[in-house]
Tab-separated table of C-alpha atoms in Angstrom:
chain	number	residue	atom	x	y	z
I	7	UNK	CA	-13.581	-3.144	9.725
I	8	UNK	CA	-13.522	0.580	8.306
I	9	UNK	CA	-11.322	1.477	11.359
I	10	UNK	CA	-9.005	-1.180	10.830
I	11	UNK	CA	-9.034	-0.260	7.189
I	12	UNK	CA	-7.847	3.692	7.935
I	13	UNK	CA	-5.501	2.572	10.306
I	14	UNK	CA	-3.893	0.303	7.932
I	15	UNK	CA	-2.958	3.379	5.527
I	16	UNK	CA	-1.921	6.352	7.694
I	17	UNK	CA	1.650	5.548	8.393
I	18	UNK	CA	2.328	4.877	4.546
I	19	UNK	CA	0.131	8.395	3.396
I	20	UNK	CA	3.115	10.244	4.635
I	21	UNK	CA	5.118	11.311	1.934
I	22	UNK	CA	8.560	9.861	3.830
I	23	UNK	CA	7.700	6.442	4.328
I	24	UNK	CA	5.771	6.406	1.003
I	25	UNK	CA	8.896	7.577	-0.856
I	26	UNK	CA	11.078	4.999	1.136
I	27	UNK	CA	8.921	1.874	0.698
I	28	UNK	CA	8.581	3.012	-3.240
I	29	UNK	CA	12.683	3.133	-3.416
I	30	UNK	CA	13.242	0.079	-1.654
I	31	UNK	CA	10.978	-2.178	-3.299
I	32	UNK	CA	11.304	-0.491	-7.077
I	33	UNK	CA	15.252	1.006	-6.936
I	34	UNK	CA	16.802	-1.318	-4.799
I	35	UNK	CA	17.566	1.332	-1.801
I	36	UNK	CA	18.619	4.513	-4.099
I	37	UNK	CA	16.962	7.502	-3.509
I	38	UNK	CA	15.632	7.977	-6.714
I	39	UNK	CA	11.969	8.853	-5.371
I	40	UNK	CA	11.844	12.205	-3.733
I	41	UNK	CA	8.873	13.393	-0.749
I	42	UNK	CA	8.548	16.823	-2.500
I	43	UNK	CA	7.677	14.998	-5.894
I	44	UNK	CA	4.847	12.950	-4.448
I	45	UNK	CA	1.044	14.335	-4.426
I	46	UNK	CA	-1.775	12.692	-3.220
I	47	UNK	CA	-4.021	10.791	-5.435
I	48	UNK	CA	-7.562	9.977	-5.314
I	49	UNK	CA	-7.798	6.429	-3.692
I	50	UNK	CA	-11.763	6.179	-4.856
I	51	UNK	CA	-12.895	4.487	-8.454
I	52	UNK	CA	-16.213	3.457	-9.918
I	53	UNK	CA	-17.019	0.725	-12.045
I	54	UNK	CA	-20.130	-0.460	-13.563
I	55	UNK	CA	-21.515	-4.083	-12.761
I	56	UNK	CA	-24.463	-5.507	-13.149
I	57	UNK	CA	-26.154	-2.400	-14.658
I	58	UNK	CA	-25.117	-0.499	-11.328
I	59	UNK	CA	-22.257	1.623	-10.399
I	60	UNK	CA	-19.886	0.371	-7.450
I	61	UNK	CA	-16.785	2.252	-5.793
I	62	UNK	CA	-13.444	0.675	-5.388
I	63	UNK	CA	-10.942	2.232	-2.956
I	64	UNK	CA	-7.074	1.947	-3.234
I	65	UNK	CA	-5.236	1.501	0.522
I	66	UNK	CA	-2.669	4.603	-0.377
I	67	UNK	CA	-2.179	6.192	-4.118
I	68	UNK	CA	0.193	9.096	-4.670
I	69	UNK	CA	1.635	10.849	-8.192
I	70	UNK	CA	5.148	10.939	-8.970
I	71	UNK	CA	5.712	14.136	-10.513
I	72	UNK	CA	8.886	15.735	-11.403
I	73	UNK	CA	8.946	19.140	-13.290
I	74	UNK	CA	5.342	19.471	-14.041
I	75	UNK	CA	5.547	16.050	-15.571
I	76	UNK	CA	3.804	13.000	-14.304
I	77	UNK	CA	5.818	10.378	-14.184
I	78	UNK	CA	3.589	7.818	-12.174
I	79	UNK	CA	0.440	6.834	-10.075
I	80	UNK	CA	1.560	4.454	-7.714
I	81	UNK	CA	-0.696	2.232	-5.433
I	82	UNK	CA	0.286	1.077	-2.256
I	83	UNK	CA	-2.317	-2.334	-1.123
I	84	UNK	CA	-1.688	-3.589	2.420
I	85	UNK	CA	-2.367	-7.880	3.093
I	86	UNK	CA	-2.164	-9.272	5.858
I	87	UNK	CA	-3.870	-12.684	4.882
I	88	UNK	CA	-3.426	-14.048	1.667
I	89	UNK	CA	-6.148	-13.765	-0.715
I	90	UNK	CA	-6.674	-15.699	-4.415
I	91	UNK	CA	-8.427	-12.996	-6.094
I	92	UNK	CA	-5.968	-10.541	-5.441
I	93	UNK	CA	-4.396	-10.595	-8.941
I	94	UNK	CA	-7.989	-9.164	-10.458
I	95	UNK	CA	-8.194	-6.604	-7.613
I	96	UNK	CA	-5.028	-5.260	-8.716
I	97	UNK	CA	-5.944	-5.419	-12.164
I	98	UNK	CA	-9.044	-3.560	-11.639
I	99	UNK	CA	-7.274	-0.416	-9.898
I	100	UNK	CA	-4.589	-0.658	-12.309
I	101	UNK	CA	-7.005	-0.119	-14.827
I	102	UNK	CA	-8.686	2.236	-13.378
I	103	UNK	CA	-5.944	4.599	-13.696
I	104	UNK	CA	-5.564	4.095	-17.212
I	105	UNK	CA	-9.230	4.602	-17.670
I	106	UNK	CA	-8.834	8.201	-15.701
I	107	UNK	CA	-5.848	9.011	-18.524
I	108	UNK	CA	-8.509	8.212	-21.070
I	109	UNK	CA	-11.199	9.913	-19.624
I	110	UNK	CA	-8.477	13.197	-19.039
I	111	UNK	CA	-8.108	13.606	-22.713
I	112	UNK	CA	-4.922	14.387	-24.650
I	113	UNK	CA	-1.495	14.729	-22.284
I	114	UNK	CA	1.220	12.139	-21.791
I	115	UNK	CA	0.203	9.110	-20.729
I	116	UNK	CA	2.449	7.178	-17.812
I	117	UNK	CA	2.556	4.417	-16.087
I	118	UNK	CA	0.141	2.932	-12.866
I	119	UNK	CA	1.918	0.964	-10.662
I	120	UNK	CA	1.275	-1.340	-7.600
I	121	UNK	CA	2.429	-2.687	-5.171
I	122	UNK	CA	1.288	-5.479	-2.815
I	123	UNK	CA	2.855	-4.842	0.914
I	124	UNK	CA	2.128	-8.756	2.755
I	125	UNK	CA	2.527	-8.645	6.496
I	126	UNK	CA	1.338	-12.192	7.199
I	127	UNK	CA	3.731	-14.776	9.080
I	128	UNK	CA	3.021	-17.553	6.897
I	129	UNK	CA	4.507	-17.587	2.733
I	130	UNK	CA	1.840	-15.827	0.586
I	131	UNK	CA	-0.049	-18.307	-1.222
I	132	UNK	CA	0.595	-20.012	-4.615
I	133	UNK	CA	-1.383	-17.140	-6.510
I	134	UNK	CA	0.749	-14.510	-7.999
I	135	UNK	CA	-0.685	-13.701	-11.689
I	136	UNK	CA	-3.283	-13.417	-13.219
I	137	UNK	CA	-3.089	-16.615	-14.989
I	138	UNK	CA	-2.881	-18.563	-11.308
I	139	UNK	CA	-5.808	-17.186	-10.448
I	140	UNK	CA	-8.107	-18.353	-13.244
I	141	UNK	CA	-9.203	-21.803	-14.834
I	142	UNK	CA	-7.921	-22.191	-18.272
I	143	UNK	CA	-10.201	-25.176	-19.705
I	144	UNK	CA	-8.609	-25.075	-22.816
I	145	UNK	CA	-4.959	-24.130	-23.540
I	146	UNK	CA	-5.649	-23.052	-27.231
I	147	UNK	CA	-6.714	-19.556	-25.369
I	148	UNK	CA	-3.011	-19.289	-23.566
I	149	UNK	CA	-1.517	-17.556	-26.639
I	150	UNK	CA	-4.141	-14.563	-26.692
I	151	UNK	CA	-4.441	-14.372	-22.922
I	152	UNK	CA	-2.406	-11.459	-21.409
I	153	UNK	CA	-1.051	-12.151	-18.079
I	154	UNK	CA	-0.753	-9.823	-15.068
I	155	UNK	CA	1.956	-10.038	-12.547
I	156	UNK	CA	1.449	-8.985	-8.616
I	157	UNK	CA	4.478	-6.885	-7.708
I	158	UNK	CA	4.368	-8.585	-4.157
I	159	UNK	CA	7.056	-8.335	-0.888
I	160	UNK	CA	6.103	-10.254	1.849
I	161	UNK	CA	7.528	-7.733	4.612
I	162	UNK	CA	7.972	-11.071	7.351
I	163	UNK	CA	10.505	-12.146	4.683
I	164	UNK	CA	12.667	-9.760	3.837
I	165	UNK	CA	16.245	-10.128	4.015
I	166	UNK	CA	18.738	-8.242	6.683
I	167	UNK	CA	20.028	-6.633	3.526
I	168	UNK	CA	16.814	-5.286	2.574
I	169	UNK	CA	15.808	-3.971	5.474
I	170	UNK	CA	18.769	-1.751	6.028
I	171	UNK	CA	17.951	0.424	3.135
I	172	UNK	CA	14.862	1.698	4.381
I	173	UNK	CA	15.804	5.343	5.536
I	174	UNK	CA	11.946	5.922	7.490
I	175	UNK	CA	9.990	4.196	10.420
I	176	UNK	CA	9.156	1.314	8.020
I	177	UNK	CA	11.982	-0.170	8.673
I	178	UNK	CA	10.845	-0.745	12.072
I	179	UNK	CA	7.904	-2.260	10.863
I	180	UNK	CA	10.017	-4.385	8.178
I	181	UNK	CA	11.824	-5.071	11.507
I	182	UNK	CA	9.345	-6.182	13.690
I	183	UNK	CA	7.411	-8.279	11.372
I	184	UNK	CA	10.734	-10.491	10.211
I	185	UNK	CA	12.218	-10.995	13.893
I	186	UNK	CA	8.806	-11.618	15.098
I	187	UNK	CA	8.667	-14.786	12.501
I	188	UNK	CA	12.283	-15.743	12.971
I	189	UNK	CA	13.324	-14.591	16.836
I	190	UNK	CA	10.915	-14.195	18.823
I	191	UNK	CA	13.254	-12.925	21.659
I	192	UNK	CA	14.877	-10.320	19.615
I	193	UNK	CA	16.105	-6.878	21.161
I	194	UNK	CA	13.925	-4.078	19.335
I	195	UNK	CA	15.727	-1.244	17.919
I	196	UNK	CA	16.070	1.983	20.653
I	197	UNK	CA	16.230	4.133	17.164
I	198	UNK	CA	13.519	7.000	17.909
I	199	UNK	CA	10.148	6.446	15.934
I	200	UNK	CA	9.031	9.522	13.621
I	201	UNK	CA	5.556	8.536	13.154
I	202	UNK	CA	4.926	6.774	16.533
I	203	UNK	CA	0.962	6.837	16.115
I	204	UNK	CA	1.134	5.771	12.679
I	205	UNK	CA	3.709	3.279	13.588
I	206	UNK	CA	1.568	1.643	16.297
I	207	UNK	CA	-1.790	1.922	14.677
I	208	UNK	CA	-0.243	-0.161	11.733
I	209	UNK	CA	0.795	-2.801	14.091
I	210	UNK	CA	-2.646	-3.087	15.948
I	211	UNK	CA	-4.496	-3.271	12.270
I	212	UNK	CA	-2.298	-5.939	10.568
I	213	UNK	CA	-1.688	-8.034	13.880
I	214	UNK	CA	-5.234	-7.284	15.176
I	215	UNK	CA	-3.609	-6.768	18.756
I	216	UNK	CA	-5.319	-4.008	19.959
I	217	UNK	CA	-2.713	-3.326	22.511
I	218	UNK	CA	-0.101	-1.448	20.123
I	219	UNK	CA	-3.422	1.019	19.640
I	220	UNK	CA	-3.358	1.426	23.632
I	221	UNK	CA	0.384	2.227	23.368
I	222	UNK	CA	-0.178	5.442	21.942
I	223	UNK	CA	-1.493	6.227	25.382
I	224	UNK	CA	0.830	6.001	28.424
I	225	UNK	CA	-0.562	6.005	31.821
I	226	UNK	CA	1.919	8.732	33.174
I	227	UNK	CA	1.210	10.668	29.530
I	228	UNK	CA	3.116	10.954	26.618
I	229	UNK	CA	4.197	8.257	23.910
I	230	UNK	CA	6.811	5.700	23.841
I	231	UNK	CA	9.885	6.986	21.172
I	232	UNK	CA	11.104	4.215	20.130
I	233	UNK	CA	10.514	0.189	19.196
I	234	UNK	CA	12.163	-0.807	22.353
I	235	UNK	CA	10.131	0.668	24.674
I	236	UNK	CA	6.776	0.463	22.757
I	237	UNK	CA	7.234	-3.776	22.842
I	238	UNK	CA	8.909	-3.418	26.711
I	239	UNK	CA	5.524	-1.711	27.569
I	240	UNK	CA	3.616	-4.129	25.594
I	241	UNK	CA	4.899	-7.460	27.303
I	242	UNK	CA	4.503	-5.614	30.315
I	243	UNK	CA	0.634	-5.276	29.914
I	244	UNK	CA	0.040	-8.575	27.974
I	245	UNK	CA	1.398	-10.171	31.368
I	246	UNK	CA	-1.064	-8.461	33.362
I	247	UNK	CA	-3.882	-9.502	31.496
């Protein structure tokens, strides 16, 4: 499960496709993100629970900095199953980050933002705040209760339109996870993959196909370069089996 876990978040620690998923999602495609004002963030927190410390660990975190200024801590989370509680997960690495702030003393304070990447084929479930997630026994509370929102994209769903503004290899992943709900038969894209380790690793973790992760080996050596010939060779060997 570690494994799986690492695998998950190496193709969206690089600073490229961090940058690009970041624009997409929060700019709508403009380029307003840039890699040389991103710097890696610790993804560990503590908390205290039942008179005991436990740690908490964040899929991918990065600072936005511009200038000397921080601008942002931004948290990627990877899903690919949905999950009820995930609204007080969130919550609790959100506020973990503003904790840190506190703890850091005087300085600016800014914003912690994250963002909930779902890879599953079927619609994430009904949960999306807070407020879903809990049982409200009596509405007199509702006034005094302060929500909290997921910032979700469920990547099987995006739009053609959406996809297209991704400038990295996550568009192939965007890619591969929509046509794989909606056309099964669909013609990969022959663009060449950056990050073709990353790229494959992330497919074997979320679709728990452990043949993307033998991909990354080919029997007459070297890697496949693009989508096209990563899924050829992969229908290829899933016949054979």
């Amino acid at each position: 499960m570690r494994d799986k876990d690492m695998t998950e978040k190496i193709l969206e620690a690089y600073d490229d496709v961090f940058a690009d998923i970041v624009n997409v999602f929060l700019f709508g495609g403009e380029q307003v993100v840039k890699e040389e004002d991103l710097e890696d963030a610790s993804p560990l927190s503590m908390y205290k629970a039942d008179g005991e410390l436990h740690e908490q660990e964040r899929d991918v975190s990065k600072f936005w900095r511009r200038e000397n200024t921080t601008l942002s801590l931004i948290g990627l989370e990877n899903q690919s199953k949905y999950e009820r509680d995930m609204p007080l997960r969130i919550i609790g690495y959100d506020g973990a980050g503003y904790r840190a702030q506190l703890l850091g003393g005087g300085g600016r304070r800014y914003p912690v933002i994250s963002l909930v990447l779902y890879f599953g084929e079927r619609p994430w479930g009904r949960v999306r705040t807070l407020r879903d997630a809990l049982r409200m026994p009596d509405t007199r509370l509702e006034p005094f209760f302060n929500d909290y929102h997921l910032n979700l994209f469920e990547i099987a769903y995006l739009t053609d339109e959406q996809i297209a503004m991704f400038k990295s290899d996550f568009r192939l992943v965007a890619e591969f996870f929509t046509k794989s709900r909606t056309d099964p038969g669909y013609t990969p894209s022959q663009a060449e993959i950056g990050h073709v380790d990353a790229v494959l690793k992330l497919l074997s973790a979320v679709t728990g196909d452990d043949v993307y992760d033998n991909l990354t080996e080919l029997p007459k050596g070297g890697k496949p370069k693009t989508m096209y010939e990563a899924m050829r060779i992969r229908d290829e060997r899933n016949i054979a089996r």
